[in-house]
Amino acid sequence: MFNSLDSLSGVARIKVIGVGGAGNNAVNRMIEAGIQSASYVAVNTDKQILLLSKAENKIQIGSALTKGLGAGAEPEVGRAAAEESKEVLTEAVKDTDLLFITAGMGGGTGTGAAPVIAKIARDLKILTIAIVTEPFSFEGKKRMDNTAKGLENLKKYVDTLIIIPNDKITCVVPKNTPMVEALRVADEILKQGIRGIADLIVNPALINLD
């Protein structure tokens, strides 16, 4: 794996792969914002959700397993779907210098498939950064348990793991903010995190303090 980002400056092939609904939403926001320093891949088990993606590369995983439906908030289904589609996922991430994986933890596809994709990237010796969200605590114990297991699996394979707890978002938005708006704030944080790191690599002069 890379020991430093220095070797990537200027010529880095950067890819952002959004996994599951939250990951797909984050990718859409980055594309809408005109962030052109990376290429984008959307991954989902749900065919209908995937059709809404603005990514140039859309990958439906586990079509034989889920028949184009979602993973039903079951990470094991998401994992198995990614394993079923391992060959196409490998093709999607190869020839990449820096891979961002973005997903929402707690559900099925993002929680289960993101670690599989991260392992593929590690095996290909790709520098990999995962930026993921944790669910709101009121979403229930099952989603929190799913999250804990998903993060444990994910951190085995990534070089850096950045976790954004959705509960913290309630501290920076007005009290009566609708849930949809709060989730948009989470997407914005994901977008800014990826954009900031990508810009530092593509434009190394930004961190030159001399």
Short mmCIF file of C-alpha atoms in Angstrom, two decimals, residues 25 39 54 56 58-59 61 76 80 82 97 126 156 160 184-185 204:
data_model
loop_
_atom_site.label_atom_id
_atom_site.label_comp_id
_atom_site.label_asym_id
_atom_site.label_seq_id
_atom_site.Cartn_x
_atom_site.Cartn_y
_atom_site.Cartn_z
CA ASN A 25 -27.06 9.95 -2.50
CA SER A 39 -14.80 9.44 -11.29
CA LYS A 54 -26.13 10.26 -11.72
CA GLU A 56 -21.42 7.24 -15.02
CA LYS A 58 -23.81 1.96 -12.06
CA ILE A 59 -23.41 -1.54 -10.69
CA ILE A 61 -24.92 -6.32 -7.24
CA GLU A 76 -25.42 -10.52 5.32
CA ALA A 80 -23.46 -12.01 -0.24
CA ALA A 82 -21.19 -8.14 -3.25
CA ASP A 97 -4.75 5.16 -7.11
CA ILE A 126 -5.27 0.62 -3.71
CA LYS A 156 -9.93 -4.35 8.64
CA THR A 160 -8.42 5.34 6.82
CA ARG A 184 -28.99 16.19 3.37
CA VAL A 185 -26.61 17.78 5.85
CA PRO A 204 -0.67 19.82 -3.68
#
